[in-house]
Coordinates of C-alpha atoms and ligand atoms in Angstrom, one line a residue:
M28 CA 21.7 -135.9 177.1
Q29 CA 23.9 -132.8 177.3
R30 CA 23.7 -129.2 176.5
A31 CA 25.5 -126.8 174.2
R32 CA 26.2 -128.8 171.1
L33 CA 27.4 -126.5 168.5
P34 CA 27.5 -126.5 164.7
D35 CA 30.9 -126.6 163.2
R36 CA 31.0 -123.1 161.7
R37 CA 32.5 -119.8 162.5
P38 CA 30.7 -117.8 165.1
G39 CA 27.8 -115.9 163.5
P40 CA 24.2 -114.9 164.3
E41 CA 23.1 -118.5 164.7
P42 CA 22.2 -119.4 168.3
L43 CA 25.0 -121.1 170.2
D44 CA 22.8 -122.2 173.0
A45 CA 21.2 -125.5 172.1
L46 CA 20.2 -128.4 174.3
P47 CA 21.4 -131.5 172.5
G48 CA 20.4 -135.0 173.4
A49 CA 20.9 -138.5 172.1
V50 CA 20.0 -142.1 172.5
L51 CA 23.2 -144.2 172.9
D52 CA 23.7 -148.0 173.0
L53 CA 25.9 -149.8 175.5
G54 CA 28.9 -149.4 173.1
G55 CA 28.5 -145.7 173.2
T56 CA 27.2 -145.4 169.6
V57 CA 24.7 -142.7 169.0
V58 CA 21.4 -144.4 167.8
A59 CA 19.3 -141.3 167.6
R60 CA 20.0 -137.6 168.1
Q61 CA 17.8 -134.6 168.7
Q62 CA 18.2 -131.1 170.1
V63 CA 16.2 -128.1 171.1
E64 CA 17.2 -124.5 171.1
I65 CA 17.0 -122.7 174.4
E66 CA 16.4 -119.3 172.8
G67 CA 16.8 -117.5 176.1
S68 CA 14.2 -119.7 177.9
T69 CA 14.5 -119.8 181.7
G70 CA 12.6 -121.3 184.6
A71 CA 9.6 -123.5 183.8
D72 CA 10.0 -122.8 180.0
A73 CA 13.6 -124.2 180.0
L74 CA 12.5 -127.1 182.1
A75 CA 9.7 -127.9 179.7
K76 CA 12.2 -127.8 176.8
V77 CA 14.4 -130.3 178.7
T78 CA 11.5 -132.6 179.4
G79 CA 10.2 -132.3 175.9
L80 CA 13.6 -133.2 174.5
V81 CA 13.9 -136.3 176.8
E82 CA 10.4 -137.3 175.8
A83 CA 11.2 -137.0 172.1
L84 CA 14.3 -139.1 172.6
H85 CA 12.5 -141.6 174.8
R86 CA 10.1 -142.3 172.0
Q87 CA 13.0 -143.4 169.8
V88 CA 14.3 -146.0 172.3
T89 CA 13.8 -149.4 170.8
A90 CA 15.6 -151.5 173.4
P91 CA 15.3 -151.8 177.2
L92 CA 16.4 -148.4 178.7
L93 CA 19.3 -148.6 181.2
G94 CA 18.8 -145.0 182.4
I95 CA 18.8 -141.3 181.6
G96 CA 22.0 -139.2 182.2
I97 CA 21.9 -135.4 182.2
G98 CA 24.7 -132.9 182.3
T99 CA 23.2 -129.5 183.3
P100 CA 24.8 -126.2 184.1
G101 CA 24.6 -125.1 187.7
I102 CA 25.2 -126.6 191.1
V103 CA 23.8 -130.1 191.4
D104 CA 23.7 -132.1 194.7
L105 CA 24.1 -135.9 195.0
G106 CA 20.3 -136.3 194.7
G107 CA 20.1 -134.7 191.3
V108 CA 18.6 -131.5 192.6
V109 CA 19.8 -128.4 190.6
L110 CA 20.4 -126.1 193.6
S111 CA 21.2 -123.1 191.4
A112 CA 21.6 -122.5 187.7
P113 CA 21.4 -118.7 187.1
N114 CA 21.6 -119.0 183.3
L115 CA 18.5 -121.1 183.2
G116 CA 16.8 -119.3 186.1
W117 CA 16.7 -122.5 188.1
Q118 CA 16.7 -122.9 191.8
D119 CA 16.1 -126.1 193.7
I120 CA 14.8 -127.9 190.6
H121 CA 14.4 -131.6 191.5
L122 CA 15.4 -132.7 188.0
Q123 CA 16.4 -136.3 188.8
A124 CA 13.1 -137.0 190.7
L125 CA 11.0 -135.2 188.1
L126 CA 12.4 -137.2 185.2
S127 CA 12.6 -140.6 187.0
E128 CA 9.0 -140.3 188.0
R129 CA 7.9 -139.2 184.5
F130 CA 9.9 -141.8 182.5
A131 CA 9.9 -144.6 185.1
C132 CA 13.6 -145.3 184.8
P133 CA 16.8 -144.5 186.7
V134 CA 18.0 -140.9 186.1
V135 CA 21.4 -139.5 187.1
V136 CA 22.0 -135.7 186.9
S137 CA 25.3 -134.0 187.3
N138 CA 26.8 -130.6 186.6
D139 CA 27.9 -130.5 182.9
A140 CA 31.5 -129.6 183.7
N141 CA 31.8 -132.5 186.0
A142 CA 30.2 -134.8 183.4
T143 CA 32.8 -133.4 180.9
A144 CA 35.6 -134.1 183.3
L145 CA 34.3 -137.7 183.8
A146 CA 34.2 -138.1 180.0
E147 CA 37.8 -136.9 179.7
R148 CA 38.8 -139.4 182.4
S149 CA 36.8 -142.3 180.9
Y150 CA 37.4 -141.7 177.1
G151 CA 40.0 -139.0 176.8
E152 CA 43.7 -138.7 177.8
S153 CA 43.5 -136.4 180.8
A154 CA 46.2 -136.2 183.3
A155 CA 45.5 -137.2 187.0
D156 CA 45.5 -133.5 188.0
T157 CA 43.3 -131.8 185.5
L158 CA 41.1 -128.8 185.4
L159 CA 38.5 -129.1 182.7
V160 CA 36.8 -125.8 181.7
R161 CA 33.4 -126.2 180.0
V162 CA 32.3 -123.2 178.0
G163 CA 28.7 -123.2 177.0
V164 CA 25.6 -121.3 178.0
G165 CA 27.5 -120.9 181.3
V166 CA 31.1 -121.4 182.3
G167 CA 32.1 -124.1 184.8
A168 CA 35.0 -126.3 185.6
G169 CA 35.4 -129.9 186.6
L170 CA 38.3 -130.7 188.8
L171 CA 40.2 -134.0 188.9
L172 CA 42.9 -134.4 191.6
G173 CA 44.8 -137.6 191.6
G174 CA 42.1 -138.8 189.1
T175 CA 39.3 -138.2 191.6
P176 CA 36.6 -135.7 190.9
I177 CA 36.4 -132.9 193.5
L178 CA 32.8 -131.8 194.2
G179 CA 33.4 -129.5 197.2
S180 CA 31.5 -129.1 200.4
R181 CA 28.4 -127.7 198.7
F182 CA 28.8 -129.4 195.3
A183 CA 30.0 -126.1 193.9
A184 CA 33.7 -126.9 193.2
G185 CA 34.6 -125.5 189.8
E186 CA 31.9 -122.9 189.7
I187 CA 34.2 -120.3 188.3
G188 CA 31.7 -118.6 186.0
H189 CA 30.6 -116.0 188.5
V190 CA 34.0 -115.1 189.8
V191 CA 34.3 -111.4 189.2
V192 CA 37.2 -110.6 186.8
D193 CA 36.8 -106.9 186.8
A194 CA 35.1 -105.2 189.7
G195 CA 35.0 -102.0 187.8
S196 CA 33.2 -103.5 184.8
E197 CA 29.6 -102.7 184.1
R198 CA 29.0 -105.8 182.1
P199 CA 25.8 -107.2 183.8
C200 CA 25.6 -110.9 184.7
V201 CA 22.6 -113.1 185.1
C202 CA 23.6 -113.6 188.8
G203 CA 23.1 -110.0 189.6
K204 CA 26.7 -108.9 189.8
T205 CA 28.8 -107.2 187.1
G206 CA 32.1 -108.2 185.5
C207 CA 31.8 -112.0 186.1
L208 CA 33.9 -114.4 184.0
E209 CA 30.7 -115.5 182.2
T210 CA 30.1 -112.0 180.9
W211 CA 33.1 -112.4 178.6
L212 CA 33.2 -116.2 178.2
S213 CA 29.7 -117.7 177.9
T214 CA 28.8 -118.6 174.4
R215 CA 25.9 -116.2 174.5
R216 CA 28.1 -113.3 175.4
I217 CA 30.9 -114.2 173.0
Q218 CA 28.3 -114.4 170.3
E219 CA 27.0 -110.9 171.2
D220 CA 30.5 -109.5 171.3
L221 CA 31.5 -111.1 168.0
S222 CA 28.4 -109.8 166.3
G223 CA 29.7 -106.3 166.9
A224 CA 33.1 -107.0 165.5
R225 CA 33.6 -105.8 161.9
T226 CA 37.0 -107.1 161.1
D227 CA 39.2 -110.2 161.8
A228 CA 41.3 -108.1 164.0
E229 CA 38.2 -107.0 166.0
R230 CA 37.1 -110.6 166.3
A231 CA 40.5 -111.7 167.5
R232 CA 40.4 -108.9 170.1
V233 CA 37.1 -110.1 171.4
L234 CA 38.4 -113.6 171.8
T235 CA 41.7 -112.4 173.3
V236 CA 39.9 -110.4 176.0
A237 CA 37.7 -113.5 176.8
G238 CA 40.9 -115.6 177.0
E239 CA 42.6 -113.1 179.3
A240 CA 39.5 -113.1 181.6
L241 CA 39.7 -116.9 181.7
G242 CA 43.4 -116.9 182.4
S243 CA 43.0 -114.4 185.2
V244 CA 40.5 -116.7 187.0
L245 CA 42.5 -119.9 186.3
A246 CA 45.9 -118.6 187.4
P247 CA 45.2 -118.7 191.2
I248 CA 43.6 -122.1 190.9
V249 CA 46.7 -123.4 189.0
A250 CA 48.9 -121.9 191.7
A251 CA 46.9 -123.2 194.6
L252 CA 46.6 -126.8 193.3
N253 CA 49.6 -127.2 191.1
I254 CA 47.4 -128.4 188.3
S255 CA 49.4 -129.9 185.4
E256 CA 46.8 -129.7 182.7
I257 CA 43.9 -127.5 181.7
V258 CA 41.4 -128.9 179.1
L259 CA 39.0 -126.5 177.4
S260 CA 35.7 -128.0 176.2
G261 CA 33.2 -126.1 174.1
P262 CA 33.0 -124.7 170.5
H263 CA 36.5 -125.2 169.1
R264 CA 36.0 -122.4 166.6
V265 CA 35.7 -120.0 169.5
L266 CA 38.2 -121.5 171.9
E267 CA 41.1 -122.3 169.7
G268 CA 43.5 -119.6 168.6
P269 CA 43.4 -116.2 170.2
L270 CA 41.3 -117.2 173.2
A271 CA 43.4 -120.3 174.2
T272 CA 46.6 -118.4 173.6
A273 CA 45.6 -115.4 175.7
A274 CA 44.4 -117.7 178.5
M275 CA 47.7 -119.5 178.6
E276 CA 49.8 -116.4 178.4
T277 CA 47.8 -114.8 181.2
I278 CA 48.3 -117.9 183.4
R279 CA 52.0 -117.9 182.7
R280 CA 52.2 -114.2 183.5
R281 CA 50.3 -114.5 186.7
A282 CA 51.5 -117.8 188.2
L283 CA 55.1 -118.7 189.2
T284 CA 56.8 -119.7 186.0
E285 CA 59.4 -122.1 187.6
V286 CA 56.7 -124.2 189.2
H287 CA 53.9 -123.9 186.8
G288 CA 55.8 -123.3 183.5
D289 CA 55.2 -126.7 182.1
I290 CA 51.5 -126.6 182.5
V291 CA 49.6 -127.7 179.4
L292 CA 46.5 -126.1 178.1
R293 CA 44.7 -128.0 175.3
L294 CA 41.3 -128.3 173.8
S295 CA 39.3 -131.5 174.4
E296 CA 39.4 -133.9 171.5
L297 CA 36.1 -135.5 172.5
G298 CA 34.2 -133.0 170.4
D299 CA 30.7 -131.7 170.8
D300 CA 29.4 -135.0 172.3
I301 CA 31.6 -134.7 175.4
V302 CA 28.8 -134.0 177.8
L303 CA 26.7 -136.8 176.2
R304 CA 29.6 -139.2 176.7
G305 CA 30.1 -138.1 180.3
A306 CA 26.3 -138.5 181.0
T307 CA 26.5 -142.0 179.4
A308 CA 29.5 -142.8 181.6
M309 CA 27.5 -141.7 184.7
V310 CA 24.6 -144.0 183.8
M311 CA 26.9 -147.0 183.1
S312 CA 28.8 -146.4 186.3
Q313 CA 25.6 -146.1 188.4
Q314 CA 23.7 -149.0 186.8
L315 CA 26.4 -151.4 185.8
G316 CA 29.3 -150.4 188.0
I317 CA 31.4 -149.7 184.9
A318 CA 33.8 -146.8 185.4
Ligands
LIG411 ZN1 27.7 -113.8 187.5

């Protein structure tokens, strides 16, 4: 299962934070699909919604179940423990153990951005040195260097959502700080900001500001690692246009043009199911040794 599947419409008052899940066969075809809206749930409530969704999907399984794969926001260790997911109010949630005990099958849990990067590597056309930015309830990045996912010493590589973009900003963040990237870029906050925009120009301004915030966080990463490609994953109707343009312009302005001028920024073509496909790839890799 994955999170943050979004309807293909312009941003509006409808919730952007849904938990989507699906049953897939070995060929990657979706057999059944279901989702639950988070509606601001955190802690045990959010966990109950995740468990309920898995249970509902589990009832629709008609063939032997190979395993359950989950892409979740937050920092996840190799044992499938969500060490921290501020947006869901989760800390040290033993998600893999909880679900494998309850459903009596192998479970693999990974950060959603890392699952997304894995999907891009397995099914997409990503370059060997790619930064994949996942915009959903939270904002995270999956990093591939030489085709290898980079997890970091505490499994928190790519946790860019709580990098402070503007120390003088009073925009409060779920992590307790103000002015974090997520306060401009998470789907919840973009939805809030867009709901206050009256005209197309105001909407474009909201998305441009979010893109500039993203670009300012990505520029030093691009400069430090000489990344050749940035892939944005999330609701296309939000990401494409002013947001992606502003992010790219900000990176070009802030990083050394001669060295990083040919960097490509594109939207993932794998669509709303990208985390689902990454989670499927994780299960196939773990259970069948298929990369
Ligand atoms: Zn924060």
